[in-house]
């Protein structure tokens, strides 16, 4: 208890100083609590959204190149350890005939005694089908066709029109984001029989235990699967939303890691200072019999107290910040996230983080304190600070830098998860900070020259004061460097990706509306397709300028599974693809002549380049196509091949239309929409308006950028706090010297100048070095993103953004200096004469 | 101008829980080229008097004229400039800037006053030579002895050739040999440069070198004794270094 009493006294003695460190701990705890609560919540919500759309499978078993397969394999799969549940997938397009109306629908097979096969669906009326001639029908479809429980509609099947009894009405559990309709639920075995596919399934969804690793699982399934089948992560998961989500989470985590490191540095410098100042006191304690361990405990008690304080204030702030982040993420994902997320984990983390920061930061100063000899500090004028950088510090810095480089390289190459990039980031920042003492001398001399010119004597004095407190100055520069470099790094990454998404959208979305069957394609080929005559009907509608019919098929390209997108390129006079290189006109001509354009991810995976040929296998058909170009693709994880529809029909026998892209005459968009919506409802189709999608994209971009600005501000505020802290300490420690200077005739203004000069030295070095580190950081984040997204993301360099940050950084540093400078100027010359 | 220092009824009260009367009406007139020693028990107000005389602190009441200038009418800025140009300080704690070398410390008042660096350095070197420290010019304060540090401080106090030098127990932290050197140097300044020195000390041996000794007690001047000119040489060298 004596330790805590002593610690408490010490904190009371310098309230301002401890307040600043407390604030930095509070910010770090708050950031970590906010980010982890937001991450946990969005991850959960995203899962829900995803499950509602495509089931909650962790893995799926599909046939290479698409196609159905015998469900008997499920028995073998069940024996693989770690299989929690298996859900057979069987979807067929059908037409439901009501009494006087009909609509297209998707027939979905389910297994009555397998609860997982109903995931995401809720029975709202009646009951689930029990007999093979019973169906449950989605409410929107039911109302469109006037069907009720007990009605007896007919379904078009491979065995002709079959009559079923409606046993219940179903509804997706999560409010689906898109206007959906037209799903019919029937017993799997019944559907298989009427569609003449006995025992066949399109896919088997596999649910794994929560802690399971998908990649490990894939390899264990691969061992039991015949060669024509494979296990994979559901393809629809690697969509745009997930990429954005991942990116945002990575940058949020970076930000909290950054605030953690910054807080450690600030607390470290405060403790170093405090220990240095108490040297005499510590030596006395030592002399009267305090052991080294007791001194370490004493310092740790202070750290612990501060950690607790940081936690107490940081957690509520973090919870509040988290709710804000959740709103941002919600708008980003276009869903409403639960307002009261599960905070236990976040709060738990925060509670550990606060004391951890302080104990970590006080470790080195405590050891230093313990090493004070009983005689040391008893001498009157001794300058304790070592001026030469320690060799060991520099060595650790160099090793750390090398290590982080390796980690970054590993992430870029895809050997390591993205998480490793964050670790690398932190290690590299800490390593850079460790190298600062060794580099500071020459750099200060460099920066000092113009400073001396401008500030004269005061400039020279500030330069020397900075050099005299090597450790503290290095820490401050380190904090600034981290704040600025992380801001520039994440900022540029976010700009790159949003720019990328925007340009992709502008390039590829040429239509105003999209019309497709309700459910996302699970396996491409089997997804309900629409007749081609429907396209003609659309083209004939008033206000429609152009209709592009798209056929999609899951194919095998160069041994990899890919989505073939066949469309009417003859309609376009500009290639509607985001090409990476190549003359668009030439590519368009080649496409019409039967060449293919390969998505960048796929091209990377199978190693094709423009000019190569690529074998595409679809069912029984197989053909070699010349590769005209590579294009950026986001959908289907970027594994996309484009072909002209006529070519695909002729050479690969790809039939049917899965999506209609409708371009309206600009003046008739508004009138056209309700007509198309009516048509979609009638046919059980889904209509998406691209203006709506544009809005989604834009709000997403706004959300991400908005969040980014908040983080940048946070980083700079922490950097500013660090500067206030360091300068205040410099001033306090120089009280006597400043008093003497005042006595021998230094003006207040000149005193202010020396303090501002110190800020200028620290600021210029920290901010400029931060900008340089930030740009290289941005570059490496960019490369890391490339490997995460499996595709090169063009590096967008924003000089105005970098300049803005540099100016803002310097401004904050100088602003932060005002307070300590004024404090110094107010010091009385009498201070110099005081005996103590 | 008859007196360099002219003080009329200086009082100083430190308000607080208990008001402290550090000065209770001090009258003091010091002509040029005089060495005044102030003695008195601890807490009697010696330092406070010196601070007021040095324009570091305003008196609560009373008038102070330095070289005929009414200090009470000056702004903080003007007092700063006055200190810079006309007053030199030597403190008990040597009060050198640890970041500057000896010569840089001495040059400081000149450079503060805008004297060019090379010129300031030259004059600082001369001042250091006067105190016998030419060989320590480029040493940092932490690398030289206490006596040498104090001599650097004396060099700094005289480099601007001020009219008044104020010293608060300059030998308090020095052994007697080092103290003697410092006092001899200060004495020399009064005799050769005709500067006025006001020096606080506890040491009768130091006081014996002064032209005039003032005893302060409880904020009053208790006793003010002039020393005959001829006694001064006798005191010189009378004290062999220990
Ligand atoms: N800033 C101050 N506030 C309050 N009391 C002070 C202050 N400075 C000096 N004193 C008091 O004034 C008296 C004279 O102090 P000082 O001039 O330092 O004495 P001396 O130098 O003779 O030892 C002492 O009682 C001291 O405590
Ligand atoms: Mg005193």
PDB file of C-alpha atoms in Angstrom, chain A residues 190-399:
ATOM      1  CA  UNK A 190     -39.465 -34.219 -54.237  1.00  0.00           C
ATOM      2  CA  UNK A 191     -37.768 -31.519 -56.277  1.00  0.00           C
ATOM      3  CA  UNK A 192     -35.011 -33.861 -57.371  1.00  0.00           C
ATOM      4  CA  UNK A 193     -37.640 -36.277 -58.657  1.00  0.00           C
ATOM      5  CA  UNK A 194     -39.704 -33.748 -60.625  1.00  0.00           C
ATOM      6  CA  UNK A 195     -36.606 -32.133 -62.084  1.00  0.00           C
ATOM      7  CA  UNK A 196     -35.350 -35.589 -63.047  1.00  0.00           C
ATOM      8  CA  UNK A 197     -32.140 -35.185 -61.092  1.00  0.00           C
ATOM      9  CA  UNK A 198     -32.455 -37.959 -58.553  1.00  0.00           C
ATOM     10  CA  UNK A 199     -29.843 -37.671 -55.803  1.00  0.00           C
ATOM     11  CA  UNK A 200     -28.206 -34.750 -57.589  1.00  0.00           C
ATOM     12  CA  UNK A 201     -27.261 -31.526 -55.857  1.00  0.00           C
ATOM     13  CA  UNK A 202     -25.752 -28.277 -57.158  1.00  0.00           C
ATOM     14  CA  UNK A 203     -23.576 -27.847 -54.157  1.00  0.00           C
ATOM     15  CA  UNK A 204     -23.116 -29.018 -50.603  1.00  0.00           C
ATOM     16  CA  UNK A 205     -22.770 -26.286 -48.077  1.00  0.00           C
ATOM     17  CA  UNK A 206     -20.628 -27.152 -45.102  1.00  0.00           C
ATOM     18  CA  UNK A 207     -20.822 -25.553 -41.704  1.00  0.00           C
ATOM     19  CA  UNK A 208     -17.686 -25.664 -39.614  1.00  0.00           C
ATOM     20  CA  UNK A 209     -17.250 -25.154 -35.898  1.00  0.00           C
ATOM     21  CA  UNK A 210     -16.685 -21.511 -35.112  1.00  0.00           C
ATOM     22  CA  UNK A 211     -12.991 -21.731 -34.375  1.00  0.00           C
ATOM     23  CA  UNK A 212     -12.232 -23.774 -37.493  1.00  0.00           C
ATOM     24  CA  UNK A 213      -9.814 -22.511 -40.099  1.00  0.00           C
ATOM     25  CA  UNK A 214     -11.368 -22.577 -43.560  1.00  0.00           C
ATOM     26  CA  UNK A 215      -8.076 -23.219 -45.312  1.00  0.00           C
ATOM     27  CA  UNK A 216      -7.195 -26.204 -43.165  1.00  0.00           C
ATOM     28  CA  UNK A 217     -10.684 -27.552 -43.669  1.00  0.00           C
ATOM     29  CA  UNK A 218     -10.440 -27.191 -47.452  1.00  0.00           C
ATOM     30  CA  UNK A 219      -7.380 -29.380 -47.547  1.00  0.00           C
ATOM     31  CA  UNK A 220      -8.911 -32.042 -45.328  1.00  0.00           C
ATOM     32  CA  UNK A 221     -12.002 -32.180 -47.551  1.00  0.00           C
ATOM     33  CA  UNK A 222      -9.851 -32.296 -50.651  1.00  0.00           C
ATOM     34  CA  UNK A 223      -8.496 -35.627 -49.420  1.00  0.00           C
ATOM     35  CA  UNK A 224     -11.895 -37.342 -49.440  1.00  0.00           C
ATOM     36  CA  UNK A 225     -13.330 -35.686 -52.528  1.00  0.00           C
ATOM     37  CA  UNK A 226     -13.166 -37.258 -55.976  1.00  0.00           C
ATOM     38  CA  UNK A 227     -11.196 -35.284 -58.503  1.00  0.00           C
ATOM     39  CA  UNK A 228     -14.203 -33.674 -60.135  1.00  0.00           C
ATOM     40  CA  UNK A 229     -15.328 -32.073 -56.877  1.00  0.00           C
ATOM     41  CA  UNK A 230     -13.697 -29.433 -54.782  1.00  0.00           C
ATOM     42  CA  UNK A 231     -14.205 -27.557 -51.542  1.00  0.00           C
ATOM     43  CA  UNK A 232     -14.042 -23.784 -51.581  1.00  0.00           C
ATOM     44  CA  UNK A 233     -15.032 -20.703 -49.664  1.00  0.00           C
ATOM     45  CA  UNK A 234     -18.421 -19.672 -51.049  1.00  0.00           C
ATOM     46  CA  UNK A 235     -17.624 -17.600 -54.071  1.00  0.00           C
ATOM     47  CA  UNK A 236     -20.184 -14.907 -53.488  1.00  0.00           C
ATOM     48  CA  UNK A 237     -18.416 -13.966 -50.255  1.00  0.00           C
ATOM     49  CA  UNK A 238     -15.526 -12.219 -51.817  1.00  0.00           C
ATOM     50  CA  UNK A 239     -17.695  -9.365 -52.950  1.00  0.00           C
ATOM     51  CA  UNK A 240     -17.104  -5.694 -52.920  1.00  0.00           C
ATOM     52  CA  UNK A 241     -18.692  -5.206 -49.521  1.00  0.00           C
ATOM     53  CA  UNK A 242     -16.351  -7.632 -47.911  1.00  0.00           C
ATOM     54  CA  UNK A 243     -13.326  -6.016 -49.452  1.00  0.00           C
ATOM     55  CA  UNK A 244     -14.406  -2.634 -48.283  1.00  0.00           C
ATOM     56  CA  UNK A 245     -15.227  -4.024 -44.896  1.00  0.00           C
ATOM     57  CA  UNK A 246     -11.861  -5.668 -44.657  1.00  0.00           C
ATOM     58  CA  UNK A 247     -10.109  -2.530 -45.727  1.00  0.00           C
ATOM     59  CA  UNK A 248     -11.980  -0.439 -43.224  1.00  0.00           C
ATOM     60  CA  UNK A 249     -11.293  -2.892 -40.467  1.00  0.00           C
ATOM     61  CA  UNK A 250      -7.642  -3.043 -41.345  1.00  0.00           C
ATOM     62  CA  UNK A 251      -7.360   0.722 -41.226  1.00  0.00           C
ATOM     63  CA  UNK A 252      -9.385   0.942 -38.029  1.00  0.00           C
ATOM     64  CA  UNK A 253      -7.152  -1.632 -36.431  1.00  0.00           C
ATOM     65  CA  UNK A 254      -4.144   0.243 -37.649  1.00  0.00           C
ATOM     66  CA  UNK A 255      -5.507   3.380 -36.076  1.00  0.00           C
ATOM     67  CA  UNK A 256      -6.048   1.722 -32.722  1.00  0.00           C
ATOM     68  CA  UNK A 257      -2.652   0.058 -32.893  1.00  0.00           C
ATOM     69  CA  UNK A 258      -1.240   3.458 -33.642  1.00  0.00           C
ATOM     70  CA  UNK A 259      -2.950   5.145 -30.715  1.00  0.00           C
ATOM     71  CA  UNK A 260      -1.741   2.301 -28.503  1.00  0.00           C
ATOM     72  CA  UNK A 261       1.851   2.781 -29.592  1.00  0.00           C
ATOM     73  CA  UNK A 262       1.577   6.530 -29.304  1.00  0.00           C
ATOM     74  CA  UNK A 263       0.203   6.283 -25.791  1.00  0.00           C
ATOM     75  CA  UNK A 264       3.037   3.955 -24.826  1.00  0.00           C
ATOM     76  CA  UNK A 265       5.497   6.516 -26.114  1.00  0.00           C
ATOM     77  CA  UNK A 266       3.923   9.446 -24.342  1.00  0.00           C
ATOM     78  CA  UNK A 267       3.702   7.582 -21.055  1.00  0.00           C
ATOM     79  CA  UNK A 268       7.251   6.374 -21.526  1.00  0.00           C
ATOM     80  CA  UNK A 269       8.548   9.894 -21.955  1.00  0.00           C
ATOM     81  CA  UNK A 270       6.595  11.098 -18.926  1.00  0.00           C
ATOM     82  CA  UNK A 271       8.045   8.348 -16.786  1.00  0.00           C
ATOM     83  CA  UNK A 272      11.558   8.885 -18.054  1.00  0.00           C
ATOM     84  CA  UNK A 273      11.217  12.521 -17.184  1.00  0.00           C
ATOM     85  CA  UNK A 274       9.760  11.851 -13.791  1.00  0.00           C
ATOM     86  CA  UNK A 275      12.444   9.340 -12.925  1.00  0.00           C
ATOM     87  CA  UNK A 276      15.186  11.687 -14.080  1.00  0.00           C
ATOM     88  CA  UNK A 277      13.750  14.433 -11.956  1.00  0.00           C
ATOM     89  CA  UNK A 278      13.463  12.251  -8.889  1.00  0.00           C
ATOM     90  CA  UNK A 279      16.954  10.917  -9.133  1.00  0.00           C
ATOM     91  CA  UNK A 280      18.037  12.527  -5.918  1.00  0.00           C
ATOM     92  CA  UNK A 281      14.916  11.336  -4.164  1.00  0.00           C
ATOM     93  CA  UNK A 282      15.405   7.840  -5.486  1.00  0.00           C
ATOM     94  CA  UNK A 283      19.033   7.856  -4.456  1.00  0.00           C
ATOM     95  CA  UNK A 284      18.007   8.893  -0.962  1.00  0.00           C
ATOM     96  CA  UNK A 285      15.451   6.117  -0.805  1.00  0.00           C
ATOM     97  CA  UNK A 286      18.123   3.757  -1.949  1.00  0.00           C
ATOM     98  CA  UNK A 287      20.483   5.033   0.682  1.00  0.00           C
ATOM     99  CA  UNK A 288      17.957   4.540   3.478  1.00  0.00           C
ATOM    100  CA  UNK A 289      17.378   0.981   2.395  1.00  0.00           C
ATOM    101  CA  UNK A 290      14.832   0.695  -0.429  1.00  0.00           C
ATOM    102  CA  UNK A 291      15.713  -2.281  -2.588  1.00  0.00           C
ATOM    103  CA  UNK A 292      15.811  -2.097  -6.349  1.00  0.00           C
ATOM    104  CA  UNK A 293      12.720  -4.224  -6.510  1.00  0.00           C
ATOM    105  CA  UNK A 294      10.890  -1.866  -4.201  1.00  0.00           C
ATOM    106  CA  UNK A 295      11.762   1.043  -6.424  1.00  0.00           C
ATOM    107  CA  UNK A 296      10.565  -0.824  -9.502  1.00  0.00           C
ATOM    108  CA  UNK A 297       7.345  -1.604  -7.655  1.00  0.00           C
ATOM    109  CA  UNK A 298       6.922   1.994  -6.689  1.00  0.00           C
ATOM    110  CA  UNK A 299       7.181   3.178 -10.296  1.00  0.00           C
ATOM    111  CA  UNK A 300       4.943   0.356 -11.486  1.00  0.00           C
ATOM    112  CA  UNK A 301       2.337   1.365  -8.942  1.00  0.00           C
ATOM    113  CA  UNK A 302       2.242   4.818 -10.496  1.00  0.00           C
ATOM    114  CA  UNK A 303       1.898   3.264 -13.912  1.00  0.00           C
ATOM    115  CA  UNK A 304      -0.858   1.001 -12.709  1.00  0.00           C
ATOM    116  CA  UNK A 305      -2.790   3.881 -11.177  1.00  0.00           C
ATOM    117  CA  UNK A 306      -2.573   5.776 -14.411  1.00  0.00           C
ATOM    118  CA  UNK A 307      -3.635   2.710 -16.378  1.00  0.00           C
ATOM    119  CA  UNK A 308      -6.699   2.294 -14.203  1.00  0.00           C
ATOM    120  CA  UNK A 309      -7.513   5.968 -14.690  1.00  0.00           C
ATOM    121  CA  UNK A 310      -7.146   5.602 -18.446  1.00  0.00           C
ATOM    122  CA  UNK A 311      -9.448   2.616 -18.419  1.00  0.00           C
ATOM    123  CA  UNK A 312     -12.100   4.251 -16.296  1.00  0.00           C
ATOM    124  CA  UNK A 313     -12.375   7.239 -18.615  1.00  0.00           C
ATOM    125  CA  UNK A 314     -11.430   5.478 -21.813  1.00  0.00           C
ATOM    126  CA  UNK A 315     -14.097   2.780 -21.814  1.00  0.00           C
ATOM    127  CA  UNK A 316     -17.173   5.045 -21.772  1.00  0.00           C
ATOM    128  CA  UNK A 317     -15.562   7.250 -24.387  1.00  0.00           C
ATOM    129  CA  UNK A 318     -14.762   4.173 -26.451  1.00  0.00           C
ATOM    130  CA  UNK A 319     -18.297   2.836 -26.172  1.00  0.00           C
ATOM    131  CA  UNK A 320     -19.607   6.153 -27.407  1.00  0.00           C
ATOM    132  CA  UNK A 321     -17.040   6.293 -30.209  1.00  0.00           C
ATOM    133  CA  UNK A 322     -17.878   2.705 -31.065  1.00  0.00           C
ATOM    134  CA  UNK A 323     -21.542   3.502 -31.528  1.00  0.00           C
ATOM    135  CA  UNK A 324     -20.508   6.258 -33.919  1.00  0.00           C
ATOM    136  CA  UNK A 325     -18.241   3.904 -35.848  1.00  0.00           C
ATOM    137  CA  UNK A 326     -21.007   1.343 -35.983  1.00  0.00           C
ATOM    138  CA  UNK A 327     -23.275   3.910 -37.599  1.00  0.00           C
ATOM    139  CA  UNK A 328     -20.590   4.687 -40.160  1.00  0.00           C
ATOM    140  CA  UNK A 329     -20.058   1.022 -40.862  1.00  0.00           C
ATOM    141  CA  UNK A 330     -23.799   0.514 -41.053  1.00  0.00           C
ATOM    142  CA  UNK A 331     -24.152   3.110 -43.757  1.00  0.00           C
ATOM    143  CA  UNK A 332     -21.183   1.550 -45.427  1.00  0.00           C
ATOM    144  CA  UNK A 333     -22.837  -1.853 -45.489  1.00  0.00           C
ATOM    145  CA  UNK A 334     -26.277  -0.453 -46.201  1.00  0.00           C
ATOM    146  CA  UNK A 335     -27.807  -2.258 -43.271  1.00  0.00           C
ATOM    147  CA  UNK A 336     -28.971  -1.291 -39.877  1.00  0.00           C
ATOM    148  CA  UNK A 337     -26.541  -2.654 -37.391  1.00  0.00           C
ATOM    149  CA  UNK A 338     -27.769  -3.599 -33.938  1.00  0.00           C
ATOM    150  CA  UNK A 339     -27.686  -0.431 -31.842  1.00  0.00           C
ATOM    151  CA  UNK A 340     -26.724  -2.230 -28.638  1.00  0.00           C
ATOM    152  CA  UNK A 341     -23.862  -4.462 -29.592  1.00  0.00           C
ATOM    153  CA  UNK A 342     -22.274  -7.013 -27.329  1.00  0.00           C
ATOM    154  CA  UNK A 343     -19.711  -4.905 -25.539  1.00  0.00           C
ATOM    155  CA  UNK A 344     -18.266  -7.449 -23.152  1.00  0.00           C
ATOM    156  CA  UNK A 345     -15.323  -8.268 -25.316  1.00  0.00           C
ATOM    157  CA  UNK A 346     -14.585  -4.666 -26.182  1.00  0.00           C
ATOM    158  CA  UNK A 347     -14.749  -3.562 -22.562  1.00  0.00           C
ATOM    159  CA  UNK A 348     -12.614  -6.495 -21.490  1.00  0.00           C
ATOM    160  CA  UNK A 349      -9.972  -5.521 -24.014  1.00  0.00           C
ATOM    161  CA  UNK A 350     -10.074  -1.914 -22.874  1.00  0.00           C
ATOM    162  CA  UNK A 351      -9.694  -2.922 -19.244  1.00  0.00           C
ATOM    163  CA  UNK A 352      -6.549  -4.840 -20.076  1.00  0.00           C
ATOM    164  CA  UNK A 353      -5.159  -2.296 -22.494  1.00  0.00           C
ATOM    165  CA  UNK A 354      -5.000   0.705 -20.147  1.00  0.00           C
ATOM    166  CA  UNK A 355      -2.810  -0.852 -17.457  1.00  0.00           C
ATOM    167  CA  UNK A 356      -0.897  -2.727 -20.156  1.00  0.00           C
ATOM    168  CA  UNK A 357       0.101   0.507 -21.885  1.00  0.00           C
ATOM    169  CA  UNK A 358       1.289   2.047 -18.656  1.00  0.00           C
ATOM    170  CA  UNK A 359       3.121  -0.968 -17.323  1.00  0.00           C
ATOM    171  CA  UNK A 360       4.779  -1.510 -20.677  1.00  0.00           C
ATOM    172  CA  UNK A 361       5.808   2.120 -20.871  1.00  0.00           C
ATOM    173  CA  UNK A 362       7.087   2.273 -17.313  1.00  0.00           C
ATOM    174  CA  UNK A 363       9.175  -0.853 -17.549  1.00  0.00           C
ATOM    175  CA  UNK A 364      12.246   0.836 -18.951  1.00  0.00           C
ATOM    176  CA  UNK A 365      12.092   3.941 -16.721  1.00  0.00           C
ATOM    177  CA  UNK A 366      11.491   1.748 -13.667  1.00  0.00           C
ATOM    178  CA  UNK A 367      14.600  -0.230 -14.446  1.00  0.00           C
ATOM    179  CA  UNK A 368      16.495   2.959 -14.906  1.00  0.00           C
ATOM    180  CA  UNK A 369      15.234   4.200 -11.553  1.00  0.00           C
ATOM    181  CA  UNK A 370      16.283   0.991  -9.872  1.00  0.00           C
ATOM    182  CA  UNK A 371      19.770   1.414 -11.186  1.00  0.00           C
ATOM    183  CA  UNK A 372      20.291   4.819  -9.540  1.00  0.00           C
ATOM    184  CA  UNK A 373      23.137   4.360  -7.082  1.00  0.00           C
ATOM    185  CA  UNK A 374      22.648   5.671  -3.560  1.00  0.00           C
ATOM    186  CA  UNK A 375      25.453   8.162  -4.153  1.00  0.00           C
ATOM    187  CA  UNK A 376      24.322   9.295  -7.549  1.00  0.00           C
ATOM    188  CA  UNK A 377      22.185  12.376  -7.722  1.00  0.00           C
ATOM    189  CA  UNK A 378      23.721  13.635  -4.483  1.00  0.00           C
ATOM    190  CA  UNK A 379      26.220  15.660  -6.405  1.00  0.00           C
ATOM    191  CA  UNK A 380      25.055  19.204  -7.162  1.00  0.00           C
ATOM    192  CA  UNK A 381      25.397  19.956 -10.865  1.00  0.00           C
ATOM    193  CA  UNK A 382      25.490  16.822 -12.887  1.00  0.00           C
ATOM    194  CA  UNK A 383      23.972  16.345 -16.238  1.00  0.00           C
ATOM    195  CA  UNK A 384      22.493  12.890 -16.128  1.00  0.00           C
ATOM    196  CA  UNK A 385      21.152  12.528 -19.601  1.00  0.00           C
ATOM    197  CA  UNK A 386      23.383  10.518 -21.839  1.00  0.00           C
ATOM    198  CA  UNK A 387      23.979  12.340 -25.071  1.00  0.00           C
ATOM    199  CA  UNK A 388      25.215   9.569 -27.202  1.00  0.00           C
ATOM    200  CA  UNK A 389      22.682   7.129 -28.594  1.00  0.00           C
ATOM    201  CA  UNK A 390      22.997   3.671 -27.160  1.00  0.00           C
ATOM    202  CA  UNK A 391      24.416   1.170 -29.503  1.00  0.00           C
ATOM    203  CA  UNK A 392      21.927  -1.465 -28.432  1.00  0.00           C
ATOM    204  CA  UNK A 393      18.956   0.785 -29.202  1.00  0.00           C
ATOM    205  CA  UNK A 394      20.240   1.393 -32.701  1.00  0.00           C
ATOM    206  CA  UNK A 395      20.888  -2.310 -33.234  1.00  0.00           C
ATOM    207  CA  UNK A 396      17.370  -3.220 -32.114  1.00  0.00           C
ATOM    208  CA  UNK A 397      16.038  -0.545 -34.450  1.00  0.00           C
ATOM    209  CA  UNK A 398      17.873  -1.978 -37.426  1.00  0.00           C
ATOM    210  CA  UNK A 399      16.754  -5.521 -36.604  1.00  0.00           C
TER     211      UNK A 399
END
